[in-house]
Coordinates of C-alpha atoms in Angstrom, one line a residue:
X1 CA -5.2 19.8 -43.7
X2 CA -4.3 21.3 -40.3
X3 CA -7.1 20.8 -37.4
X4 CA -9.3 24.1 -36.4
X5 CA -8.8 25.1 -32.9
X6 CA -10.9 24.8 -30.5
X7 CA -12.3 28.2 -29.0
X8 CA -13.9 29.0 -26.1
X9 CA -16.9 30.3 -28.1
X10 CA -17.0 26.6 -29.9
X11 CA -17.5 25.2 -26.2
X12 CA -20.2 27.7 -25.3
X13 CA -22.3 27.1 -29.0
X14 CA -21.9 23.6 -28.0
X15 CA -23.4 23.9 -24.6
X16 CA -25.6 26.6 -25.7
X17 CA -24.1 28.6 -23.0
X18 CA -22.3 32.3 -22.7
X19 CA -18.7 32.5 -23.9
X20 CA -18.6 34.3 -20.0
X21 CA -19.8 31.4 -18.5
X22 CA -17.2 28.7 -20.5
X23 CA -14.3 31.5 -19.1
X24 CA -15.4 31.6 -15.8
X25 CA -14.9 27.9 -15.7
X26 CA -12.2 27.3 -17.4
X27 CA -10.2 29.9 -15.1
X28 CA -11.7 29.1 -12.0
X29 CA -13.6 31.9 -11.3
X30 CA -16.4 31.8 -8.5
X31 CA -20.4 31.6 -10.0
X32 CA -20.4 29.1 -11.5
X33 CA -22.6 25.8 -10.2
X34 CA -20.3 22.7 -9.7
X35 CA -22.5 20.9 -12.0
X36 CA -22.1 23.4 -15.2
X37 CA -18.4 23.8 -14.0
X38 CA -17.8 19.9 -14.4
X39 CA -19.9 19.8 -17.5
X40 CA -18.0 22.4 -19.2
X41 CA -14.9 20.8 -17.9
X42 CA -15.6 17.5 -19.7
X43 CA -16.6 19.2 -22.7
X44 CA -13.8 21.3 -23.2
X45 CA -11.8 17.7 -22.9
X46 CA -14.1 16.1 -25.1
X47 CA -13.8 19.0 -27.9
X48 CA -9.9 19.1 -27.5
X49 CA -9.8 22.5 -26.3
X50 CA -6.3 23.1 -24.9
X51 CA -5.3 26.6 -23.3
X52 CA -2.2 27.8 -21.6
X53 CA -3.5 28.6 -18.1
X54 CA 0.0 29.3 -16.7
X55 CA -0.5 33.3 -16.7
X56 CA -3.8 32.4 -14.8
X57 CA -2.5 30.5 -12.4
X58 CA 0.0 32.9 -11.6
X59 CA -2.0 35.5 -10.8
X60 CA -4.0 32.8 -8.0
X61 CA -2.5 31.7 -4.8
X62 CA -1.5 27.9 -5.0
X63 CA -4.0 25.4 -3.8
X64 CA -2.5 22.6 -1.7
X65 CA -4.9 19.9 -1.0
X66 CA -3.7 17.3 1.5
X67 CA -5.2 13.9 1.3
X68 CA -5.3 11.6 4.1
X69 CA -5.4 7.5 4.3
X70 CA -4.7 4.6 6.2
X71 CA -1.6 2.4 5.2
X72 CA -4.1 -0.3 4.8
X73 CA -6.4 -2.1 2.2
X74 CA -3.9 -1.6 -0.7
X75 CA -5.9 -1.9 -3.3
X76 CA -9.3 -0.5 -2.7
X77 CA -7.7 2.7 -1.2
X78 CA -5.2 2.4 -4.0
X79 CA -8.1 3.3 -6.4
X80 CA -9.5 6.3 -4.5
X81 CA -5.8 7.7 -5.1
X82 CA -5.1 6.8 -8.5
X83 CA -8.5 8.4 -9.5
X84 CA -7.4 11.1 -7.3
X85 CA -4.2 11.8 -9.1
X86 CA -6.1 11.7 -12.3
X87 CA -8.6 14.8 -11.2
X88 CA -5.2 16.3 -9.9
X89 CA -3.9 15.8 -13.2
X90 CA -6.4 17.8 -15.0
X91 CA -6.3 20.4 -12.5
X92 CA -2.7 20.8 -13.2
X93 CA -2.5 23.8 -14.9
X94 CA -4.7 25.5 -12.4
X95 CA -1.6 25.5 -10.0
X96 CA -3.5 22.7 -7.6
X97 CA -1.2 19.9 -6.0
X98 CA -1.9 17.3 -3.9
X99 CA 0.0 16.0 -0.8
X100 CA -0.5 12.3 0.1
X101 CA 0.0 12.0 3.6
X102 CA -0.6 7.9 5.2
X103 CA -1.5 7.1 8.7
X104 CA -0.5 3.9 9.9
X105 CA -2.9 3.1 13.0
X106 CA -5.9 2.8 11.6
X107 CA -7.2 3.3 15.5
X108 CA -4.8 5.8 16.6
X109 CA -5.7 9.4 17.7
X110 CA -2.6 10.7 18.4
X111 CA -0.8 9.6 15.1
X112 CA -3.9 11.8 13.2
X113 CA -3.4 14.4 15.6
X114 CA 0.3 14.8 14.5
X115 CA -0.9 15.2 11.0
X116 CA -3.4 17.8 11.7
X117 CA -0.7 19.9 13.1
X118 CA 1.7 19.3 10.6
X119 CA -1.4 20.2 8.2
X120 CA -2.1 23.3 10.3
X121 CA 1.5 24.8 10.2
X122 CA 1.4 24.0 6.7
X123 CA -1.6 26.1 6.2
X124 CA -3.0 24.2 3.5
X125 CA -6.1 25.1 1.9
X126 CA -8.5 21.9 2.6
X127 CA -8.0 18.2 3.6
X128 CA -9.3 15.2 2.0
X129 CA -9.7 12.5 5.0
X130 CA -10.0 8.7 4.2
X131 CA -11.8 7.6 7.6
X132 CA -10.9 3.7 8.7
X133 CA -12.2 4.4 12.3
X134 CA -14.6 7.1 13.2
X135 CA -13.5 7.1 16.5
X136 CA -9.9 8.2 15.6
X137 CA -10.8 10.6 13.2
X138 CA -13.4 12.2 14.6
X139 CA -11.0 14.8 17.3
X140 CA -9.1 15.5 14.0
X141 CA -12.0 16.1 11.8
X142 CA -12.7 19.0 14.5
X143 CA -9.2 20.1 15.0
X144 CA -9.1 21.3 11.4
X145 CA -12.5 22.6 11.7
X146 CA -11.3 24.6 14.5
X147 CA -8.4 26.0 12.6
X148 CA -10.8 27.0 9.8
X149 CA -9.5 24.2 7.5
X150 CA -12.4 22.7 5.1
X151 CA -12.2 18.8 5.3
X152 CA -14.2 16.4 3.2
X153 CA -14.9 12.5 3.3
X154 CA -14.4 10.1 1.0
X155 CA -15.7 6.8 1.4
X156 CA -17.4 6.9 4.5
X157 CA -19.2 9.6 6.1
X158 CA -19.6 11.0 10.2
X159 CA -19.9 14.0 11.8
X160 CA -21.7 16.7 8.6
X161 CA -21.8 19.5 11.0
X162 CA -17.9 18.9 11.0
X163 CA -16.9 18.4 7.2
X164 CA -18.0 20.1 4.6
X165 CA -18.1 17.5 1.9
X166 CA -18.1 13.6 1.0
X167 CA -18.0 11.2 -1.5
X168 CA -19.0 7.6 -1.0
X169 CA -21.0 4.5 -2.3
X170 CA -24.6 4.5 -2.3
X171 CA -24.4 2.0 0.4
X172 CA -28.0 1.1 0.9
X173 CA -28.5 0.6 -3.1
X174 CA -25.0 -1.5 -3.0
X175 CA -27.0 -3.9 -0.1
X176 CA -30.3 -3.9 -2.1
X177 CA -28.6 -5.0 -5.1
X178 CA -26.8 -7.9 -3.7
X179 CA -29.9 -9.1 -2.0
X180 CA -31.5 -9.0 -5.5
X181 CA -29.1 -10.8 -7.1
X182 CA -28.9 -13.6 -3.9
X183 CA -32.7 -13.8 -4.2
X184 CA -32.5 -14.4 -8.2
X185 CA -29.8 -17.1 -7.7
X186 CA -30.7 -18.9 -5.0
X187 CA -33.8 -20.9 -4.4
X188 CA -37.3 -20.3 -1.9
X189 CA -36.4 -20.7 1.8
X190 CA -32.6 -20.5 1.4
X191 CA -30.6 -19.4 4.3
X192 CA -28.0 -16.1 3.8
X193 CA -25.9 -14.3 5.5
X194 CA -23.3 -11.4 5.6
X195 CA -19.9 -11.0 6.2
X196 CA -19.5 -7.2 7.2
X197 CA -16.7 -5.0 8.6
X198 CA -17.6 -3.0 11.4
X199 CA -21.5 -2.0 12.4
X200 CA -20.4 0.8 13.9
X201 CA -19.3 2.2 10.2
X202 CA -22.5 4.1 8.5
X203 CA -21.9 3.0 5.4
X204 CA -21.9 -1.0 6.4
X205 CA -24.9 -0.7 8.2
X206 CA -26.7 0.8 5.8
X207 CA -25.2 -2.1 3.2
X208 CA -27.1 -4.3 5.7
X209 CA -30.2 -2.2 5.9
X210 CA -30.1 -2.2 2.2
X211 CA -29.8 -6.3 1.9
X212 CA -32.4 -6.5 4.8
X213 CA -35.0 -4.6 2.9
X214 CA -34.6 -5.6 -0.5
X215 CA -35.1 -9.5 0.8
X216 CA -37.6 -11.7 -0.4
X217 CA -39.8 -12.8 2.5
X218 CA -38.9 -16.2 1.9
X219 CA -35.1 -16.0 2.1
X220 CA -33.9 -15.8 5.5
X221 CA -31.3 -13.5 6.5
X222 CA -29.6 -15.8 9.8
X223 CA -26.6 -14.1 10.8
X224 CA -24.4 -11.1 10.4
X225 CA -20.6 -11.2 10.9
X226 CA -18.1 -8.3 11.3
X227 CA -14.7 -9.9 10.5
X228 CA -13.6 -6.3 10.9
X229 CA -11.8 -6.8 7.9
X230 CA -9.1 -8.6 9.4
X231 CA -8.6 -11.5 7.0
X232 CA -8.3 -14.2 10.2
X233 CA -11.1 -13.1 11.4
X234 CA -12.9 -13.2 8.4
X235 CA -11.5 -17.0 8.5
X236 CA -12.7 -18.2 11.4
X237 CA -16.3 -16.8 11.0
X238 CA -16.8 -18.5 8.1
X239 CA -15.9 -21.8 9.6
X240 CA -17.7 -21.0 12.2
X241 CA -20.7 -19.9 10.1
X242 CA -20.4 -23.5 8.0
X243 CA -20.3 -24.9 11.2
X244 CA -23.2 -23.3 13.0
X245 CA -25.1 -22.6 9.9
X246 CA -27.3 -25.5 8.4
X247 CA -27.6 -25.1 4.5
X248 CA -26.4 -22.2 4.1
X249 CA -27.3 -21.1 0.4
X250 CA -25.5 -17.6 -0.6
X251 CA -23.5 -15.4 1.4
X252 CA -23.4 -11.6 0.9
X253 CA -19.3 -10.3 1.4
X254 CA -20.5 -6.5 1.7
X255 CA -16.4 -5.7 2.8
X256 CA -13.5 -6.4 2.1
X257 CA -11.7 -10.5 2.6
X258 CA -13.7 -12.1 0.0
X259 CA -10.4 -13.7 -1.0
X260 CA -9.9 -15.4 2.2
X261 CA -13.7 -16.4 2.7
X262 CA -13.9 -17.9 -1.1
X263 CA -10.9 -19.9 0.3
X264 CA -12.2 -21.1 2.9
X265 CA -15.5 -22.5 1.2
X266 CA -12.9 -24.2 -1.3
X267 CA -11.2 -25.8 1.5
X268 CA -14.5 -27.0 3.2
X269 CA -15.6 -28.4 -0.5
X270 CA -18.8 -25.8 -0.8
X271 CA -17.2 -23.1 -3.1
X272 CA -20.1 -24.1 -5.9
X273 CA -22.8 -25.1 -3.4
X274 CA -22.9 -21.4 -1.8
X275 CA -23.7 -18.3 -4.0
X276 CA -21.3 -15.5 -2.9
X277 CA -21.8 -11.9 -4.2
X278 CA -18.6 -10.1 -3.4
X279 CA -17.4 -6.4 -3.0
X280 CA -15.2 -4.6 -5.5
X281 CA -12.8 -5.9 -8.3
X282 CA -9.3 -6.5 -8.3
X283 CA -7.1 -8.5 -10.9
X284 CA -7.1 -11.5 -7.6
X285 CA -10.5 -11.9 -7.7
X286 CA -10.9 -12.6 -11.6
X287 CA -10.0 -16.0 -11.7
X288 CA -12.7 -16.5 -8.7
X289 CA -15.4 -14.5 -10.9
X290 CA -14.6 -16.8 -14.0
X291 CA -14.4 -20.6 -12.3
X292 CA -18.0 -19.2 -10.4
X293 CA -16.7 -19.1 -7.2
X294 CA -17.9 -15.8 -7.1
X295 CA -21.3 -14.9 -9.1
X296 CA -21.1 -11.0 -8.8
X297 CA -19.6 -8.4 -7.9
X298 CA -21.4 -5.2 -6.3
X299 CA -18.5 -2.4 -8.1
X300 CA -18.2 0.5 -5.8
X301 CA -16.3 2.6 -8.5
X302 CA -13.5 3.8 -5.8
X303 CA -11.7 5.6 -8.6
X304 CA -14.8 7.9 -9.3
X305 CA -14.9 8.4 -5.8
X306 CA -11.2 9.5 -5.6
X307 CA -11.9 11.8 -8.7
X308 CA -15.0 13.2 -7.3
X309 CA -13.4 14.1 -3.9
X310 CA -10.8 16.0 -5.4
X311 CA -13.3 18.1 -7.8
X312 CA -15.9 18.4 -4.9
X313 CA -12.2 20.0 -2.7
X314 CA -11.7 22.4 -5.6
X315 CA -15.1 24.0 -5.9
X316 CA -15.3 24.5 -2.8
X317 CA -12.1 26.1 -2.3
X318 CA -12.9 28.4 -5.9
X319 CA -16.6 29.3 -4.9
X320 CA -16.6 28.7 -1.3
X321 CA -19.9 27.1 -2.0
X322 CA -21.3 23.4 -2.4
X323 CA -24.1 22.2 -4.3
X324 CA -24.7 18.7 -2.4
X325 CA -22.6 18.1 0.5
X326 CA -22.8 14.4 0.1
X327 CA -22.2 13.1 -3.3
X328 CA -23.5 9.3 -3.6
X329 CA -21.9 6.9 -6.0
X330 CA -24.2 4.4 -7.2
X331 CA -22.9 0.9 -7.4
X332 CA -23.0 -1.9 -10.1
X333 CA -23.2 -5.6 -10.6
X334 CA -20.6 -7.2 -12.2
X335 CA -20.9 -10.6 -13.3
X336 CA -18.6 -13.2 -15.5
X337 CA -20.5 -12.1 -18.5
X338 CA -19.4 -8.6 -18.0
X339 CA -16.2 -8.7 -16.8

């Protein structure tokens, strides 16, 4: 028996909706809320609704989003793009494309300044900006601005008068979790501390603020490291930590580097003696999650972040309107049990 097609009046009885409101979404017309657009989106998906939009998207200019970020932290980063390419992907058919453009000094003005005015000339209709150092991005966050070209975060937020959007982690709910978790698995009085990138980064501060405030008054916070997420810096802090450090009981790696600092407690004989909670998954850090080297993971979801960016980028370039300028991702705990 063949299938029924799926209508666009199936999609609005489903949603209880107007049939005008599922064809305003579904061909990118403006007045529509982000929120009902995305949720007609992911309805139309989930029904199997299928159209040809190519006579639509003829009729629209072409939207060329340009997406920025550092030649560094493969695989975190990696993750933003791949969910980024997914979004792309279903936006396909609205004739919107996505150039990936990688910076390679992660503290570099003048090598983001290039790319602005190559992005300028270009005269592409927004820019998605992965920020590894406010300091560099900030005179090409406002060169773009200047040219009238939206730009939106993802992963780290500065500057709201000067972009018009971001995505990130909930980073004070990604601190108060691991501080939960440390408390839970680690005994009255113990001594903690954190391994952090950068303070001067919003969102690792506020992953300290977070740990700080969810702590239990008798576990001690001691020290806070920024190993800048350099992985031989993140070595000899922990050394030095051990060193310094008497008892240390569980340490909070709110970064990146939790490879090298797990490696370094194996070396030193105190991998199972010190809780760690760690930041993000990758396939490298299984094996450390299942011998209990690691005890959780705080999951920052950077493919929902990537996806999210891109949909955020499009709305904004349909309605010329926002709903919520920041979009907070809220974080989970993965443990061995869950993996």
């Amino acid at each position: 028996m063949a299938t029924k097609r799926v209508t666009v009046k199936d999609i609005a009885n489903q949603l209880n909706i107007s049939v005008g409101t599922v064809s305003k979404a579904l061909s990118g017309k403006p007045g529509i809320s982000a929120d009902m657009r995305d949720k007609i989106f992911r309805t139309s998906e989930a029904m199997g609704y299928n159209v040809n939009r190519l006579a639509q998207s003829l009729a629209r200019k072409p939207i060329r989003i340009a997406i920025v970020y550092p030649l560094a932290w493969e695989q975190y980063y990696g993750d933003i793009i791949r969910g980024m390419n997914d979004a792309l992907e279903s936006l396909r058919d609205y004739n919107v494309s996505g150039e990936f453009i990688q910076f390679t000094s992660l503290y570099s003005t003048d090598e983001l300044f290039q790319i602005s005015d190559k992005l300028i000339q270009k005269e592409v209709e927004a820019v998605i900006l992965c920020p590894a150092s406010v300091t560099a991005c900030k005179p090409c966050l406002q060169k773009l601005k200047a040219h009238n070209i939206p730009v939106f975060l993802v992963g780290n937020d500065f500057d709201p008068e000067d972009r018009v959007g971001c995505v990130r982690v909930n980073a004070q709910m990604a601190g108060r979790l691991a501080s939960e978790i440390l408390c839970y698995i680690t005994p009255a009085e113990s001594n903690l501390v954190i391994f952090i990138g950068d303070l001067s980064i919003l969102e690792h501060r506020e992953k300290v603020d977070g740990f700080k405030n969810e702590l239990l008054k008798d576990h001690y916070l001691l020290q806070t490291y920024e190993t800048h997420d350099e992985p031989e810096v993140a070595a000899l802090l922990t050394k030095k930590a051990l060193r310094e450090i008497p008892n240390i009981q569980g340490i909070y790696i709110a970064t990146g580097n939790s490879l090298t600092i797990c490696d370094v407690l194996k070396e030193e004989k105190v991998d199972h003696k010190i809780k760690v909670i760690a930041t993000d998954l990758y396939d490298t850090m299984i094996p450390y999650i299942q011998n209990r080297t690691i005890n959780a993971i705080i999951y920052q979801h950077p493919g929902e972040q990537g996806r999210k960016a891109i949909m955020q980028c499009y709305r904004y370039i349909i309605d010329r309107s926002i709903d919520t300028s920041q979009v907070l991702i809220n974080p989970r705990a993965v443990f061995r049990s869950n993996l």
